[in-house]
Coordinates of C-alpha atoms in Angstrom, one line a residue:
X154 CA -6.2 8.6 -11.9
X155 CA -4.9 7.4 -15.2
X156 CA -5.6 3.8 -16.2
X157 CA -4.0 1.6 -18.9
X158 CA -4.5 -2.0 -19.9
X159 CA -1.2 -2.7 -18.1
X160 CA -2.3 -1.4 -14.7
X161 CA -6.0 -2.3 -15.0
X162 CA -9.1 -0.6 -13.7
X163 CA -9.6 1.2 -10.4
X164 CA -11.8 -1.0 -8.2
X165 CA -11.7 0.9 -4.9
X166 CA -10.3 3.9 -3.2
X167 CA -9.7 4.5 0.5
X168 CA -9.1 7.8 2.2
X169 CA -6.4 7.4 4.9
X170 CA -4.7 9.6 7.5
X171 CA -1.0 9.4 8.1
X172 CA -1.5 7.3 11.2
X173 CA -4.1 4.9 9.6
X174 CA -3.5 1.2 9.1
X175 CA -5.2 -0.8 6.4
X176 CA -5.5 -4.5 5.6
X177 CA -5.6 -6.0 2.1
X178 CA -6.7 -9.6 1.6
X179 CA -6.5 -11.6 -1.7
X180 CA -8.8 -14.4 -2.9
X181 CA -6.1 -17.0 -2.3
X182 CA -5.7 -15.9 1.4
X183 CA -2.7 -13.6 1.3
X184 CA -3.1 -10.9 4.0
X185 CA -1.0 -7.7 4.4
X186 CA -1.3 -5.1 7.0
X187 CA 0.1 -1.7 6.0
X188 CA 0.9 1.5 8.0
X189 CA -0.4 4.3 5.8
X190 CA 2.5 6.5 6.9
X191 CA 4.8 4.3 4.7
X192 CA 2.7 4.8 1.5
X193 CA 4.2 7.5 -0.7
X194 CA 1.8 10.2 -1.9
X195 CA 0.8 10.3 -5.5
X196 CA -0.6 13.2 -7.6
X197 CA -3.7 13.2 -9.7
X198 CA -2.0 12.4 -12.9
X199 CA -0.2 9.2 -11.7
X200 CA -1.2 5.6 -12.1
X201 CA -1.3 5.0 -8.4
X202 CA 0.9 3.2 -5.8
X203 CA 1.4 -0.5 -5.7
X204 CA 0.8 -1.9 -2.2
X205 CA 0.8 -5.7 -2.7
X206 CA 2.2 -8.2 -5.1
X207 CA -0.3 -10.9 -6.0
X208 CA 0.6 -14.2 -7.6
X209 CA -0.6 -15.1 -11.1
X210 CA -4.3 -15.9 -11.0
X211 CA -4.8 -14.2 -7.6
X212 CA -6.8 -11.0 -7.1
X213 CA -7.5 -8.6 -4.3
X214 CA -10.7 -9.6 -2.6
X215 CA -11.0 -6.8 0.0
X216 CA -9.2 -3.7 1.4
X217 CA -10.3 -2.0 4.5
X218 CA -9.1 0.5 7.2
X219 CA -8.4 -0.9 10.6
X220 CA -10.2 1.0 13.3
X221 CA -7.8 3.1 15.3
X222 CA -9.7 2.9 18.6
X223 CA -11.7 0.2 20.4
X224 CA -14.8 1.4 22.3
X225 CA -14.6 -0.3 25.8
X226 CA -18.4 -1.0 26.1
X227 CA -18.9 -2.2 22.5
X228 CA -19.7 -5.9 21.9
X229 CA -16.9 -7.9 20.4
X230 CA -18.9 -9.0 17.4
X231 CA -19.9 -5.4 16.4
X232 CA -23.6 -6.1 17.1
X233 CA -25.4 -3.8 19.4
X234 CA -28.0 -5.2 21.8
X235 CA -31.3 -3.4 21.5
X236 CA -33.3 -2.7 24.7
X237 CA -36.3 -4.9 25.3
X238 CA -39.7 -3.2 25.4

């Protein structure tokens, strides 16, 4: 990916499928949920695809894929109970 002072440095890359969803959160609390099917594909020699507009002074704090399935028996907090011995 080409970078320039205008577009800045690459800070993260996510591999998505056509049916994936992702969430982007900024430091000032802006949250955007994106269906990856709506993101246009870009080749190797491009400068990337802009997904979110941030206000002056704001920055992207996190970007993550949203899990596509929920496991019925999984704890809601993501923690797994270990068996007592």
